[in-house]
Coordinates of C-alpha atoms in Angstrom, one line a residue:
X1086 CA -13.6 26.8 -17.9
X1087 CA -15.6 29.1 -20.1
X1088 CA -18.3 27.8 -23.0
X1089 CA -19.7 30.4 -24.9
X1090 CA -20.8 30.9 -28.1
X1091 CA -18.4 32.9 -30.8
X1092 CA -17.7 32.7 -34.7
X1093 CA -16.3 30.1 -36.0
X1094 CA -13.9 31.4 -38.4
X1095 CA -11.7 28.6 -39.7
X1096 CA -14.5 26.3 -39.8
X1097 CA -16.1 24.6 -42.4
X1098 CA -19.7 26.5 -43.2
X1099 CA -21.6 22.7 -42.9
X1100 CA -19.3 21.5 -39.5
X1101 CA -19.3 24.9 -37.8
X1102 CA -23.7 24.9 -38.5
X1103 CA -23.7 21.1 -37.0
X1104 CA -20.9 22.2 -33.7
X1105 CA -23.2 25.0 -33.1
X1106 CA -26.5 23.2 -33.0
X1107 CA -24.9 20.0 -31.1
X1108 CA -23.5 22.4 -28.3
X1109 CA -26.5 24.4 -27.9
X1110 CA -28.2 20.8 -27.3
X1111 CA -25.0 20.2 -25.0
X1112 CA -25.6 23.5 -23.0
X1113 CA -29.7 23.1 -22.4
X1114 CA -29.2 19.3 -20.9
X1115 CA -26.6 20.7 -17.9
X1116 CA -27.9 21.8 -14.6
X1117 CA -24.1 23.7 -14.1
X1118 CA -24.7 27.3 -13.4
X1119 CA -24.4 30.1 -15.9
X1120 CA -23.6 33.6 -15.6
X1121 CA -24.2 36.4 -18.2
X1122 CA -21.4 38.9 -18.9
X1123 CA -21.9 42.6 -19.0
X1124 CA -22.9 42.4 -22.5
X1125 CA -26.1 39.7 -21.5
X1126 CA -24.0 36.8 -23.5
X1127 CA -24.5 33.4 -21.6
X1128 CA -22.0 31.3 -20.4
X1129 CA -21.6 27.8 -18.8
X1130 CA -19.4 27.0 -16.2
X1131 CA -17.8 24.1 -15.6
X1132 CA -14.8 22.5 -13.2
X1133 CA -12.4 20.0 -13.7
X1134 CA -11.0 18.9 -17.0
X1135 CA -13.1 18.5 -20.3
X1136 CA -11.8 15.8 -22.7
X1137 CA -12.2 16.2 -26.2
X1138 CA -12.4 14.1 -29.0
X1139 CA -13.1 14.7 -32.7
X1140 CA -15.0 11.2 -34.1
X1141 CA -15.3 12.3 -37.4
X1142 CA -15.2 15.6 -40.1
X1143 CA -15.2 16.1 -43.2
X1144 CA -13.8 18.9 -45.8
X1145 CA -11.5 20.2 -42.9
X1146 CA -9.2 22.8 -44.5
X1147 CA -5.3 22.3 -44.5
X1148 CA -4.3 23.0 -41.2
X1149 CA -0.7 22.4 -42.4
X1150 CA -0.5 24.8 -45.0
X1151 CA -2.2 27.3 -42.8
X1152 CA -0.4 26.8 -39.4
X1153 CA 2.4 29.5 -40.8
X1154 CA 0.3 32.2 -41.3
X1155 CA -1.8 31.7 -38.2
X1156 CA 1.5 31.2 -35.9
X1157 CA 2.3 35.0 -37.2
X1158 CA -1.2 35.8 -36.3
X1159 CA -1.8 34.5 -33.0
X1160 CA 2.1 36.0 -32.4
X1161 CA 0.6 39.6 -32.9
X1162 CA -2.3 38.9 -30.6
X1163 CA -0.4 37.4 -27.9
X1164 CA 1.9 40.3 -27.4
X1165 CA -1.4 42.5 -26.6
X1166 CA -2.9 40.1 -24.6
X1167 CA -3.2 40.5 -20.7
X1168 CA -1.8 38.3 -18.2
X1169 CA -5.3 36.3 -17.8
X1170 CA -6.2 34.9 -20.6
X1171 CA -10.1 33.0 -20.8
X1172 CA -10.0 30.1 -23.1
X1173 CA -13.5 30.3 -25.4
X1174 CA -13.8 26.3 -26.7
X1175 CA -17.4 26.0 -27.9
X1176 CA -16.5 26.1 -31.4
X1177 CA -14.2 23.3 -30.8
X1178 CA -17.1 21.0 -28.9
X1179 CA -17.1 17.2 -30.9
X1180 CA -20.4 16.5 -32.4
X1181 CA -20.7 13.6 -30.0
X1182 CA -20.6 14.8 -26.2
X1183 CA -21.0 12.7 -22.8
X1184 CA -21.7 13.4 -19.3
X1185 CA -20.8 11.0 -16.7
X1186 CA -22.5 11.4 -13.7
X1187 CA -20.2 12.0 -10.6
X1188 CA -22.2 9.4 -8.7
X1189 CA -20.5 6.8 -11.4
X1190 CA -17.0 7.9 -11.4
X1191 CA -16.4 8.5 -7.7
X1192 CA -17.2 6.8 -4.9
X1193 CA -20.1 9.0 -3.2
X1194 CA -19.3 11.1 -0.3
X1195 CA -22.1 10.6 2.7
X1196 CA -21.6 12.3 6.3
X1197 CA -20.8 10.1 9.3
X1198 CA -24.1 10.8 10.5
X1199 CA -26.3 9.8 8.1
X1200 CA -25.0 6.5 8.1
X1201 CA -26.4 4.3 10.0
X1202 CA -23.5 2.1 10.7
X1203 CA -21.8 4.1 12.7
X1204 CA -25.0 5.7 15.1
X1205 CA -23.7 4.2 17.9
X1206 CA -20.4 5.5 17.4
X1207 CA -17.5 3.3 15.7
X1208 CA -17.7 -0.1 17.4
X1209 CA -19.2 1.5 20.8
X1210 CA -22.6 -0.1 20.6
X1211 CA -23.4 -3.5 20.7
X1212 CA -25.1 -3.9 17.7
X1213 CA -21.8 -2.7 15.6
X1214 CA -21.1 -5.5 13.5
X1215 CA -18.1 -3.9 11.6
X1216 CA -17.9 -2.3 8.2
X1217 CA -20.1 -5.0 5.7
X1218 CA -18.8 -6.7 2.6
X1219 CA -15.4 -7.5 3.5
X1220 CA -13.9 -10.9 3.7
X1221 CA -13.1 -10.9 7.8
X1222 CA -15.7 -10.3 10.3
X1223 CA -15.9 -7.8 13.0
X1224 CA -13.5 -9.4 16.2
X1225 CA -14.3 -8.6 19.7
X1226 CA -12.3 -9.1 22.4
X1227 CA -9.0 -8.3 21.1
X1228 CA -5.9 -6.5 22.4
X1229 CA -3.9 -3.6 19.7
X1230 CA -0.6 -2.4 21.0
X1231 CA 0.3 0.6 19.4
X1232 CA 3.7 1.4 17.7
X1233 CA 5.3 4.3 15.8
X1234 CA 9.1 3.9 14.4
X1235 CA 11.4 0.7 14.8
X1236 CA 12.5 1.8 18.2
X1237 CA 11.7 4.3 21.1
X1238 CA 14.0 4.6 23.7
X1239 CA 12.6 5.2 27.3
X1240 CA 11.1 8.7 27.6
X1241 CA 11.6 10.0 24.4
X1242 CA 7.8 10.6 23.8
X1243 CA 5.6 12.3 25.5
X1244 CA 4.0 10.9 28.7
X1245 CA 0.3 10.0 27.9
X1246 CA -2.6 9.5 30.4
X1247 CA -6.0 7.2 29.4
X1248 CA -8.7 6.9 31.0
X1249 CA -8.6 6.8 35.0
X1250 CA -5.5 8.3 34.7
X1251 CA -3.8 5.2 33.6
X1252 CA -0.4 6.0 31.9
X1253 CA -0.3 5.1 28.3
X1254 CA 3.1 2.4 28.0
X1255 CA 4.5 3.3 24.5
X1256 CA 5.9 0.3 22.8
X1257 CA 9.2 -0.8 20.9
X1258 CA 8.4 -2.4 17.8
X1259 CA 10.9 -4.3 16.5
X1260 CA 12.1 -5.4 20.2
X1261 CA 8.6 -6.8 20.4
X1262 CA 9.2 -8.2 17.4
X1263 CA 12.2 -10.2 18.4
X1264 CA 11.3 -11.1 21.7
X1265 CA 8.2 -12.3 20.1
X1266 CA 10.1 -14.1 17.2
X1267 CA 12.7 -16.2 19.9
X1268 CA 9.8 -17.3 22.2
X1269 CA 8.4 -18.9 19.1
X1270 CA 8.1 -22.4 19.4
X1271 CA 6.0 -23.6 16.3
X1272 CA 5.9 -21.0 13.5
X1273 CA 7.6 -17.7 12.2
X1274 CA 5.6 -16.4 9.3
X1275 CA 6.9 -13.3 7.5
X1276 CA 5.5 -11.3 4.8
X1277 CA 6.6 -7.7 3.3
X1278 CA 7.3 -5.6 0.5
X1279 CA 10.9 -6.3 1.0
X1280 CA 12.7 -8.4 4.1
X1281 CA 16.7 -8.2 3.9
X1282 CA 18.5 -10.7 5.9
X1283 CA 21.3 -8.8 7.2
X1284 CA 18.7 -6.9 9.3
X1285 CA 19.9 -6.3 12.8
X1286 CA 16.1 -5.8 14.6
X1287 CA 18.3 -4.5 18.2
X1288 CA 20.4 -1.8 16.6
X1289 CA 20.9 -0.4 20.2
X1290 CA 22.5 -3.1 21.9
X1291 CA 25.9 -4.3 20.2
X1292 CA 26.3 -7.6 22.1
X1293 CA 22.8 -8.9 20.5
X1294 CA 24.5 -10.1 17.3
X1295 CA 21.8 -12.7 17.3
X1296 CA 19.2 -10.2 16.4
X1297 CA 20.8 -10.2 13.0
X1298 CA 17.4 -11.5 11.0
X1299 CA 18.7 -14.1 8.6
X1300 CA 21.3 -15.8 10.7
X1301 CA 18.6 -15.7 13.9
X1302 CA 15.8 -17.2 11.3
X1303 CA 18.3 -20.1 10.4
X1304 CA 19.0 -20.8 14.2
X1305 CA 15.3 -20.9 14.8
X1306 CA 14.4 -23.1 12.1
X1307 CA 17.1 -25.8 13.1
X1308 CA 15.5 -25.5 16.7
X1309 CA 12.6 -27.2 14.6
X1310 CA 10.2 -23.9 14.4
X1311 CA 8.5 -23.5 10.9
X1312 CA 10.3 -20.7 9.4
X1313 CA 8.2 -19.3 6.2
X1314 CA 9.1 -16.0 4.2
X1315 CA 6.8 -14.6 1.7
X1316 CA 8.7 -11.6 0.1
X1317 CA 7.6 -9.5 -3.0
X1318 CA 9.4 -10.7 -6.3
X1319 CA 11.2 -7.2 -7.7
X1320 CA 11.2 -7.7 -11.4
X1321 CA 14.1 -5.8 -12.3
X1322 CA 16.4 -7.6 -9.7
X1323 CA 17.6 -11.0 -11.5
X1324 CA 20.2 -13.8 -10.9
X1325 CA 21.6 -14.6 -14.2
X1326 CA 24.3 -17.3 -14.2
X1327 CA 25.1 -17.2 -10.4
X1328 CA 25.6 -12.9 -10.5
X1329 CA 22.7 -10.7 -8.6
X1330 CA 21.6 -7.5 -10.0
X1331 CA 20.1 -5.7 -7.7
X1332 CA 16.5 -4.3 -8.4
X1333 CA 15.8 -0.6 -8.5
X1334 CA 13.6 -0.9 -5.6
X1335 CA 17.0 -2.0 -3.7
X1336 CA 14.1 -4.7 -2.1
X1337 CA 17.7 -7.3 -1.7
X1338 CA 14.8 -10.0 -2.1
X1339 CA 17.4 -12.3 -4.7
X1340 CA 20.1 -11.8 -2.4
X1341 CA 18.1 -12.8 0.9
X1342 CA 16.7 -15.5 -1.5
X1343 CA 20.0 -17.1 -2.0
X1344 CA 21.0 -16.5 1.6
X1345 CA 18.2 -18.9 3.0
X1346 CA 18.3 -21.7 -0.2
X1347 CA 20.5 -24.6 1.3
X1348 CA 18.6 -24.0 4.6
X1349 CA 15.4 -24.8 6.4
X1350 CA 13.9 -21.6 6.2
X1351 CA 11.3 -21.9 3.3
X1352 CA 11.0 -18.5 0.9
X1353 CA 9.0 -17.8 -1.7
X1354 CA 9.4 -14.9 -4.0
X1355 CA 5.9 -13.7 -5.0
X1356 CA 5.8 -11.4 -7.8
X1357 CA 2.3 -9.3 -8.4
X1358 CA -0.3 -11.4 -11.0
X1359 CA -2.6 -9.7 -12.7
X1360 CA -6.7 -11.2 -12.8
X1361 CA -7.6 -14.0 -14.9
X1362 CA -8.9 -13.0 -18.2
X1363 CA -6.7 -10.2 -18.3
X1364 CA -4.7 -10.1 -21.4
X1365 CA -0.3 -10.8 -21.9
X1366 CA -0.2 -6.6 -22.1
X1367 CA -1.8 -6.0 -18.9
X1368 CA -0.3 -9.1 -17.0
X1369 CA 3.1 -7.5 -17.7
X1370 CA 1.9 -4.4 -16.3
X1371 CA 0.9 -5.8 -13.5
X1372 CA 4.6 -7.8 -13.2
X1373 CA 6.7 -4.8 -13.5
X1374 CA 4.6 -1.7 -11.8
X1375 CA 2.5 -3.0 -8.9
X1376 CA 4.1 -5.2 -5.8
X1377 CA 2.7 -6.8 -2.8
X1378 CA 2.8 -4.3 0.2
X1379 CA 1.4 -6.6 3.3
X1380 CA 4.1 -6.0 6.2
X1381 CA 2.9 -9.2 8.4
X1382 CA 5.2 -11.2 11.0
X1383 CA 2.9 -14.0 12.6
X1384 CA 4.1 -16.3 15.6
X1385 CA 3.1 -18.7 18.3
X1386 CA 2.7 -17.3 21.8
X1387 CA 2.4 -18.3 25.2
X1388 CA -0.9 -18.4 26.1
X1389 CA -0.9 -20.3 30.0
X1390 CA -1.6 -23.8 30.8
X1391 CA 0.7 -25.2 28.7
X1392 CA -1.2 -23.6 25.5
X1393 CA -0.1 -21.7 22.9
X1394 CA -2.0 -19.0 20.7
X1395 CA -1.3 -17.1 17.6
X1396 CA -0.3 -13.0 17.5
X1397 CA 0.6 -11.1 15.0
X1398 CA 2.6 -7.9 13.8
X1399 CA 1.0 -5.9 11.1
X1400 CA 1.2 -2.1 9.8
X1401 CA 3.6 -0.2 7.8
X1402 CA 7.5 -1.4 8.7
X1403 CA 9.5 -4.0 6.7
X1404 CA 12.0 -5.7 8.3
X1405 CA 14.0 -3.9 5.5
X1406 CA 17.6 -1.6 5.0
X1407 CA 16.6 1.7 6.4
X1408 CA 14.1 1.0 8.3
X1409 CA 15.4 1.0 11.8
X1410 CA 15.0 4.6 13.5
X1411 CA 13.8 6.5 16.1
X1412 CA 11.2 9.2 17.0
X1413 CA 14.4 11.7 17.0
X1414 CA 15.2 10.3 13.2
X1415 CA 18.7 11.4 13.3
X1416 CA 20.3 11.8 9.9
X1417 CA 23.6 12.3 10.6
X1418 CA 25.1 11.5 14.2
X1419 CA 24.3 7.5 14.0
X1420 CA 25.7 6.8 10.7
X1421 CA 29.0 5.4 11.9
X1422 CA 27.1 3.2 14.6
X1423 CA 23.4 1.8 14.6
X1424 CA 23.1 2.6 10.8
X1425 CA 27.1 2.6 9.8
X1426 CA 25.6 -0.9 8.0
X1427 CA 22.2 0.0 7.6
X1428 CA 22.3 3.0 5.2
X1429 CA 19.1 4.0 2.6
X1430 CA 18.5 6.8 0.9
X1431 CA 18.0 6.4 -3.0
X1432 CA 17.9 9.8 -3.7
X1433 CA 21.6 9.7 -3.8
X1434 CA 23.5 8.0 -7.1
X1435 CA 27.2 6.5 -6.6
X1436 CA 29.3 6.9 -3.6
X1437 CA 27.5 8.5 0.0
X1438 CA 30.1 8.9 1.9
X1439 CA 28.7 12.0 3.6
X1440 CA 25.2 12.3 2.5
X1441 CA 22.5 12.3 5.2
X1442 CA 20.7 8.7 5.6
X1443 CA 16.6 9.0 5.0
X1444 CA 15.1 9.1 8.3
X1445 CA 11.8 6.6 8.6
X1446 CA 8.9 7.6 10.1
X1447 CA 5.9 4.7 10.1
X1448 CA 3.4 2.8 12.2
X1449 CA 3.2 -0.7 13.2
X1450 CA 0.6 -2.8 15.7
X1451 CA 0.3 -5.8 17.8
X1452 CA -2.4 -7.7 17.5
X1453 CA -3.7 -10.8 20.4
X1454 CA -7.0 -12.2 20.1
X1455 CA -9.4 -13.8 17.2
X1456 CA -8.1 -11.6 14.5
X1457 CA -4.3 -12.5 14.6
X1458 CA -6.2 -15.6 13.5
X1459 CA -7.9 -13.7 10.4
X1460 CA -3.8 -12.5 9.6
X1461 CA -2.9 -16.2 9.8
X1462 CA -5.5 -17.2 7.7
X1463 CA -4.9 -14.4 5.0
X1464 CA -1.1 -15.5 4.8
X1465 CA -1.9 -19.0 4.5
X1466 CA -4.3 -18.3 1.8
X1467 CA -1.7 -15.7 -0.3
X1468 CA 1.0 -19.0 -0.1
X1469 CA -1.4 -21.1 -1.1
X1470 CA -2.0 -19.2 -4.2
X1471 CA 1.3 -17.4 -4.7
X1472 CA 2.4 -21.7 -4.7
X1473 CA -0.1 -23.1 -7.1
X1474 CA 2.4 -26.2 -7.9
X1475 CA 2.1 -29.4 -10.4
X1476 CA 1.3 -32.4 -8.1
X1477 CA 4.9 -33.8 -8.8
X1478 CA 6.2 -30.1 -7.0
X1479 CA 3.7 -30.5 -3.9
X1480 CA 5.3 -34.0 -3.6
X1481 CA 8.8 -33.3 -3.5
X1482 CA 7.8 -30.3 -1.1
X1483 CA 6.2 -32.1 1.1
X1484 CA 8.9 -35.0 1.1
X1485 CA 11.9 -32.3 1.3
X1486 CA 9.9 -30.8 4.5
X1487 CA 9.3 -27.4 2.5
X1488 CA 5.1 -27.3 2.2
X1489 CA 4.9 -23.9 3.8
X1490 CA 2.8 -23.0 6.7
X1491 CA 1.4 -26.0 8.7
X1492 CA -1.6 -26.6 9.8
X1493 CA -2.1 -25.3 13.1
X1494 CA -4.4 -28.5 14.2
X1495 CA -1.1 -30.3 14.1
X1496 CA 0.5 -29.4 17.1
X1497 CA -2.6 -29.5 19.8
X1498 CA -1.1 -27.1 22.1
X1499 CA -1.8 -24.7 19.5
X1500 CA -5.5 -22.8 20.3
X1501 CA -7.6 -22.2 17.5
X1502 CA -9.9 -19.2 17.1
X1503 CA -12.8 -20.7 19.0
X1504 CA -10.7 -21.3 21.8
X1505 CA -8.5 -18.5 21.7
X1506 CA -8.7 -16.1 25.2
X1507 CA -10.6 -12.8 24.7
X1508 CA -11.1 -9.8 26.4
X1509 CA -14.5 -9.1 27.8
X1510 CA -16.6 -6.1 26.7
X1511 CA -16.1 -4.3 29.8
X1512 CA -12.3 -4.5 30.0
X1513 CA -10.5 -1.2 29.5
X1514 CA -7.7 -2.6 26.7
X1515 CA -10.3 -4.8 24.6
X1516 CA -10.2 -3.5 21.0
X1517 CA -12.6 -4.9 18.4
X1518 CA -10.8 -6.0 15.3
X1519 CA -11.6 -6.0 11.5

């Protein structure tokens, strides 16, 4: 972009005089380089995108009257014109101009290391005490298994070695999920962008037709286990009179709604709030355009001794249509088996018969130790809120059994944080967690 100074012809003698002294003003407060032309006129530089706005003129000529003529005009010039074209604007400049610093529109970029934080590498020295300002602490002495896609079949990724040659085990997700799910003897929390009942979490093995999500979620909570769902409410999915429209998101969250309502699984669609203070305009925005996007599955684990612990599943994979793939993401070849029930792709309007299925490619984690306590705590605290209910409503919650996530104290088999088994600094597979 290109200021420099010209005539301003269609101007106004009095405006064109005030524009020319207001940019030259402008133009002497900006450190931006300049460069001279080979005719010795100045010109400042500058990069990015200039707003302008005009506050206030006065005797302005009839741009309407004169648009004709100048249309005819500009036509004749721009057939001579070159195929680069510089924009002159100066004569345009507002009489009021302001320059935000960069230091207050974006967050300021500072190398690794000149910050302090991180001299001793990121977590490596003892005195790392995690990033600062956030609402969890650093955790040490955790344990992070690593996933990428639903499901990996044995040797279909390459063989990895860590340190001391130890080969690197690589993980099924959502088998780990299940497994982790039916040993569950207290609590199955879930929350996500979108959780669909008629998941099936083993698409490889066709005799698991337990590992069907809403109808294994049902059997669990009947065993007694506290089942709770926290889903993301789609606003433009509704049930009106008993009929489901589905959203445009395709999220299913009314349908797996009504699936689980005469049950003992406890759901709570959670639409996205806007702050307080904010006004009706900006609360509808933030109904209809923004979503919850947590992808958490939380459950009780064995922990020896007759103890139990808390870990949890957290990363980028609803338990959601179309999510279930591999690291080969075929698009094609599966579609009348694994996915013949299980298609996605909303790029595709009507029938798809045919038409390739989008292939899912995302990451996912395990998480043991002190922090899966931090994930508990964070979906406690977003039911809590997402719940806010008249006394009357707590009551008849609490008498039908449906209060949400109980309190862990209640069963004592059930570790807390304190007591929870860590890894010791020295132990290869201890992560620190924030």
């Amino acid at each position: 972009m290109k200021l420099a100074r010209k005539s301003k012809k269609f101007l106004p003698h009095r405006l064109a005089k005030k524009i020319d002294l207001l940019s030259r003003e402008f133009s002497s407060r900006l450190s931006y380089p300049r460069i001279c032309d080979s005719k010795h006129n100045e010109a400042l530089l500058l990069h990015g995108h200039l707003d302008l706005w005009v506050k206030e003129a006065n005797n302005l000529p009839n741009m309407d009257l004169f648009h004709c003529k100048l249309k005819d005009k500009v036509g004749d010039v721009a057939r001579k014109l070159p195929g680069k074209i510089s924009s002159r604007i100066e004569e345009k400049m507002s009489e009021k101009t302001q320059v935000t610093p960069m230091s207050q529109s974006y967050y300021p970029y500072t190398r690794v290391d000149k910050v302090p934080l991180y001299h001793g590498g990121l977590g490596a020295s003892p005195d790392y005490h995690g990033v600062p300002g956030t609402y969890f602490p650093l955790r040490r002495g955790g344990k992070v298994t690593l996933y990428q896609d639903a499901h990996v079949h044995d040797g279909s990724l390459p063989d990895l070695k860590l340190d001391n040659d130890v080969p690197y085990m690589h993980g099924s997700c959502w088998a780990d999920i299940f497994d982790g799910m039916k040993k569950a003897r207290h609590l199955i929390y879930i929350a996500g962008w979108s959780v669909y009942h008629k998941v099936r979490l083993v698409g490889d093995d066709n005799n698991e037709t337990e590992s069907i999500l809403g109808d294994f979620l049902k059997t669990k909570s009947e065993e007694g286990v506290r089942v709770v769902l926290l889903v993301w409410d789609d606003f433009t999915s509704q049930t009106i009179l008993g009929h489901t429209h589905e959203g445009k998101m395709k999220t299913h969250d009314e349908e797996t709604r009504k699936f689980f309502k005469h049950s003992s699984v406890q759901l709570l669609l959670c639409p996205r709030h806007a702050g307080k203070g904010r006004s009706w305009l900006k609360k509808q925005e933030a109904r209809k355009i923004y979503t919850h996007h947590q992808k958490t599955v939380i459950v009780d684990a064995d922990a020896g001794h007759g103890k139990r612990k808390i870990t949890a599943f957290v990363g980028g994979l609803d338990l959601a249509m179309g999510r279930y793939d591999t690291p080969k993401h075929p698009i094609f070849t599966m579609l009348q088996t694994v996915h013949k029930d299980d298609f996605h792709n909303l790029t595709f309007e009507g029938p798809t018969v045919g038409c390739p299925r989008e292939p899912w490619h995302d990451l996912h984690c395990q998480i043991d130790g002190p922090a899966a306590y931090d994930i508990l705590t964070n979906f406690e605290e977003r039911w809590q809120k997402a719940s806010e209910l008249h006394a009357l409503q707590k009551l008849k919650m609490v008498i039908s059994g449906k209060d949400g996530p109980m309190r862990i104290e209640r069963p004592p088999e059930i570790m807390g944080m304190a007591d929870a088994p860590c890894l010791s600094e020295d132990d290869t597979e201890a992560w620190h967690v924030q």
